Amino acid sequence: MDRHPRDLAYIDGDGILDVVGFGNAGVHVAYGDDNVFVGPELASTSFGWADGWDPARYPRLLGDVNGDGRDDVVGFGHSATYVELS
Ligand SMILES: [Ca+2]
Ligand SMILES: [Ca+2]
């Protein structure tokens, strides 16, 4: 399994998909802007490989948990489920 999964999500709520990558240091986002992606930038220092977020054991998903139109990160950890809002 890939250590650093990537996905598409609506992170900034502008209606244009963004690229989300789970890296060593956290969550990176390249924001979609018409025909290009801007970034990536480190959007969160949570959910990184360096903090033990091995996708084979602790999956992280994207979805709009609070209904504000921006996709959030949900991580299923060893003993809890963690949410970081966009
Ligand atoms: Ca966007
Ligand atoms: Ca949200």
XYZ file of N, CA and C and ligand atoms in Angstrom:
260
model
N 0.848 -1.195 0.000
C 0.000 0.000 0.000
C 0.881 1.242 0.000
N 0.457 2.221 -0.750
C 1.192 3.478 -0.851
C 1.247 4.181 0.509
N 2.446 4.584 0.897
C 2.598 5.313 2.164
C 1.907 6.661 2.153
N 1.838 7.244 0.985
C 1.374 8.623 0.873
C 0.188 8.711 -0.087
N -0.973 8.300 0.372
C -2.139 8.331 -0.519
C -2.534 9.758 -0.893
N -3.135 9.853 -2.061
C -3.612 11.133 -2.576
C -5.066 10.971 -2.987
N -5.802 12.065 -2.898
C -7.210 12.011 -3.260
C -7.642 13.403 -3.712
N -8.840 13.482 -4.225
C -9.425 14.761 -4.618
C -10.548 15.097 -3.647
N -10.652 16.374 -3.291
C -11.706 16.789 -2.367
C -11.949 18.278 -2.534
N -13.072 18.713 -2.001
C -13.414 20.145 -2.011
C -12.974 20.748 -0.675
N -11.723 21.157 -0.599
C -11.157 21.614 0.670
C -11.532 23.060 0.983
N -11.449 23.942 -0.002
C -11.667 25.367 0.294
C -13.060 25.865 -0.068
N -13.939 24.950 -0.497
C -15.330 25.331 -0.693
C -15.612 26.195 -1.905
N -14.677 26.246 -2.855
C -14.910 27.089 -4.034
C -15.573 26.329 -5.177
N -15.899 25.056 -4.959
C -16.548 24.263 -5.992
C -15.585 23.667 -7.000
N -14.295 23.869 -6.830
C -13.266 23.306 -7.705
C -12.485 22.281 -6.882
N -12.332 21.070 -7.430
C -11.633 20.019 -6.688
C -10.180 20.389 -6.413
N -9.700 19.966 -5.272
C -8.320 20.174 -4.844
C -7.651 18.807 -4.688
N -6.324 18.768 -4.796
C -5.578 17.528 -4.600
C -5.091 17.501 -3.156
N -5.376 16.403 -2.475
C -4.966 16.236 -1.087
C -3.989 15.069 -1.022
N -2.835 15.299 -0.426
C -1.847 14.244 -0.267
C -1.454 14.110 1.189
N -1.375 12.873 1.647
C -0.940 12.604 3.023
C 0.551 12.287 2.982
N 1.351 13.197 3.504
C 2.799 13.057 3.428
C 3.410 12.696 4.760
N 4.737 12.822 4.841
C 5.442 12.536 6.091
C 5.055 13.507 7.192
N 4.948 14.788 6.836
C 4.752 15.837 7.841
C 3.299 16.192 8.089
N 2.396 15.683 7.277
C 0.996 16.032 7.456
C 0.236 15.980 6.153
N -0.732 16.880 6.041
C -1.619 16.892 4.878
C -1.235 18.056 3.963
N -0.957 17.717 2.723
C -0.612 18.725 1.720
C -1.812 18.915 0.805
N -2.039 20.157 0.410
C -3.149 20.451 -0.491
C -2.639 21.316 -1.641
N -3.002 20.897 -2.853
C -2.814 21.733 -4.044
C -4.213 22.168 -4.469
N -4.441 23.454 -4.426
C -5.772 23.993 -4.655
C -6.054 24.151 -6.146
N -7.186 23.598 -6.563
C -7.591 23.742 -7.945
C -8.021 25.177 -8.223
N -7.551 25.696 -9.375
C -7.880 27.071 -9.747
C -8.050 27.097 -11.259
N -9.277 26.923 -11.736
C -9.568 26.798 -13.161
C -8.763 25.661 -13.772
N -7.700 25.950 -14.523
C -6.990 24.900 -15.255
C -5.689 24.449 -14.612
N -5.371 24.939 -13.426
C -4.106 24.570 -12.790
C -4.352 24.236 -11.321
N -3.350 23.632 -10.704
C -3.357 23.444 -9.262
C -2.291 24.349 -8.665
N -2.640 25.050 -7.610
C -1.726 25.975 -6.949
C -1.203 25.302 -5.687
N 0.089 25.254 -5.550
C 0.710 24.592 -4.406
C 1.520 23.397 -4.881
N 1.664 22.385 -4.062
C 0.950 22.143 -2.821
C 1.543 22.910 -1.639
N 0.719 23.058 -0.619
C 1.175 23.627 0.640
C 0.824 22.668 1.774
N 1.594 22.766 2.856
C 1.305 21.947 4.027
C 0.113 22.571 4.744
N -1.037 21.936 4.622
C -2.275 22.493 5.167
C -2.509 22.063 6.609
N -1.883 20.964 7.022
C -2.054 20.485 8.390
C -0.832 19.668 8.781
N -0.404 19.814 10.008
C 0.700 18.994 10.506
C 0.179 17.735 11.207
N -1.101 17.478 11.085
C -1.686 16.255 11.622
C -1.762 15.199 10.510
N -1.949 13.960 10.905
C -2.210 12.842 9.990
C -1.018 12.483 9.109
N 0.197 12.827 9.490
C 1.377 12.501 8.688
C 1.947 11.134 9.017
N 2.692 10.601 8.067
C 3.371 9.312 8.245
C 4.291 9.349 9.460
N 4.979 10.470 9.663
C 5.926 10.597 10.767
C 5.249 10.484 12.126
N 3.956 10.743 12.185
C 3.210 10.613 13.437
C 2.539 9.249 13.564
N 2.915 8.335 12.673
C 2.409 6.972 12.792
C 1.180 6.653 11.960
N 0.803 7.575 11.078
C -0.395 7.339 10.258
C -0.027 6.463 9.068
N 0.050 5.170 9.346
C 0.317 4.154 8.328
C -1.017 3.800 7.673
N -1.172 4.059 6.382
C -2.472 3.819 5.741
C -2.922 2.366 5.773
N -1.983 1.442 5.948
C -2.364 0.031 6.025
C -3.090 -0.282 7.331
N -2.859 0.534 8.348
C -3.464 0.282 9.659
C -4.462 1.348 10.065
N -4.193 2.575 9.687
C -4.994 3.716 10.156
C -5.446 4.563 8.966
N -6.541 4.190 8.347
C -6.988 4.928 7.160
C -7.437 6.349 7.482
N -7.255 7.210 6.510
C -7.718 8.599 6.589
C -8.610 8.844 5.386
N -9.735 9.430 5.636
C -10.706 9.681 4.578
C -11.052 11.156 4.542
N -11.649 11.572 3.434
C -12.065 12.961 3.259
C -13.570 13.003 3.097
N -14.207 13.923 3.753
C -15.649 14.099 3.630
C -16.077 15.309 4.436
N -17.216 15.836 4.080
C -17.712 17.042 4.742
C -18.477 16.655 6.009
N -17.770 16.582 7.102
C -18.335 16.109 8.370
C -19.345 17.094 8.950
N -19.072 18.379 8.822
C -19.934 19.370 9.473
C -20.863 20.112 8.512
N -20.903 19.681 7.250
C -21.873 20.215 6.302
C -21.644 21.645 5.855
N -20.402 22.133 5.934
C -20.136 23.518 5.531
C -19.678 23.645 4.076
N -19.699 22.531 3.330
C -19.294 22.571 1.934
C -17.810 22.364 1.709
N -17.058 22.179 2.781
C -15.615 21.934 2.680
C -15.330 20.541 3.229
N -14.606 19.747 2.447
C -14.276 18.405 2.922
C -13.249 18.466 4.048
N -13.439 17.615 5.011
C -12.609 17.547 6.212
C -11.853 16.217 6.218
N -10.873 16.111 7.094
C -10.099 14.875 7.206
C -10.609 14.085 8.409
N -10.852 12.809 8.163
C -11.225 11.898 9.237
C -10.171 10.798 9.286
N -9.563 10.614 10.438
C -8.550 9.590 10.603
C -8.987 8.563 11.629
N -8.871 7.299 11.242
C -9.242 6.213 12.151
C -7.970 5.692 12.808
N -7.732 6.131 14.039
C -6.516 5.786 14.753
C -6.640 4.508 15.544
N -5.636 4.249 16.350
C -5.575 3.022 17.151
C -6.738 2.924 18.128
N -7.051 4.038 18.804
C -8.070 3.978 19.838
C -9.143 5.053 19.710
N -9.098 5.812 18.621
C -10.073 6.885 18.454
C -10.196 7.278 16.995
N -11.242 8.005 16.698
C -11.439 8.594 15.382
C -11.196 10.093 15.515
N -10.352 10.628 14.652
C -9.966 12.032 14.727
C -10.534 12.772 13.526
N -10.943 14.013 13.765
C -11.469 14.844 12.689
C -10.735 16.179 12.714
N -10.316 16.610 11.531
C -9.781 17.972 11.394
C -10.625 18.678 10.343
N -11.265 19.743 10.763
C -12.129 20.495 9.850
C -11.296 21.349 8.910
N -11.794 21.524 7.705
C -11.102 22.382 6.728
C -11.220 23.834 7.144
Ca -11.115 24.034 -4.240
Ca -16.503 20.581 6.436
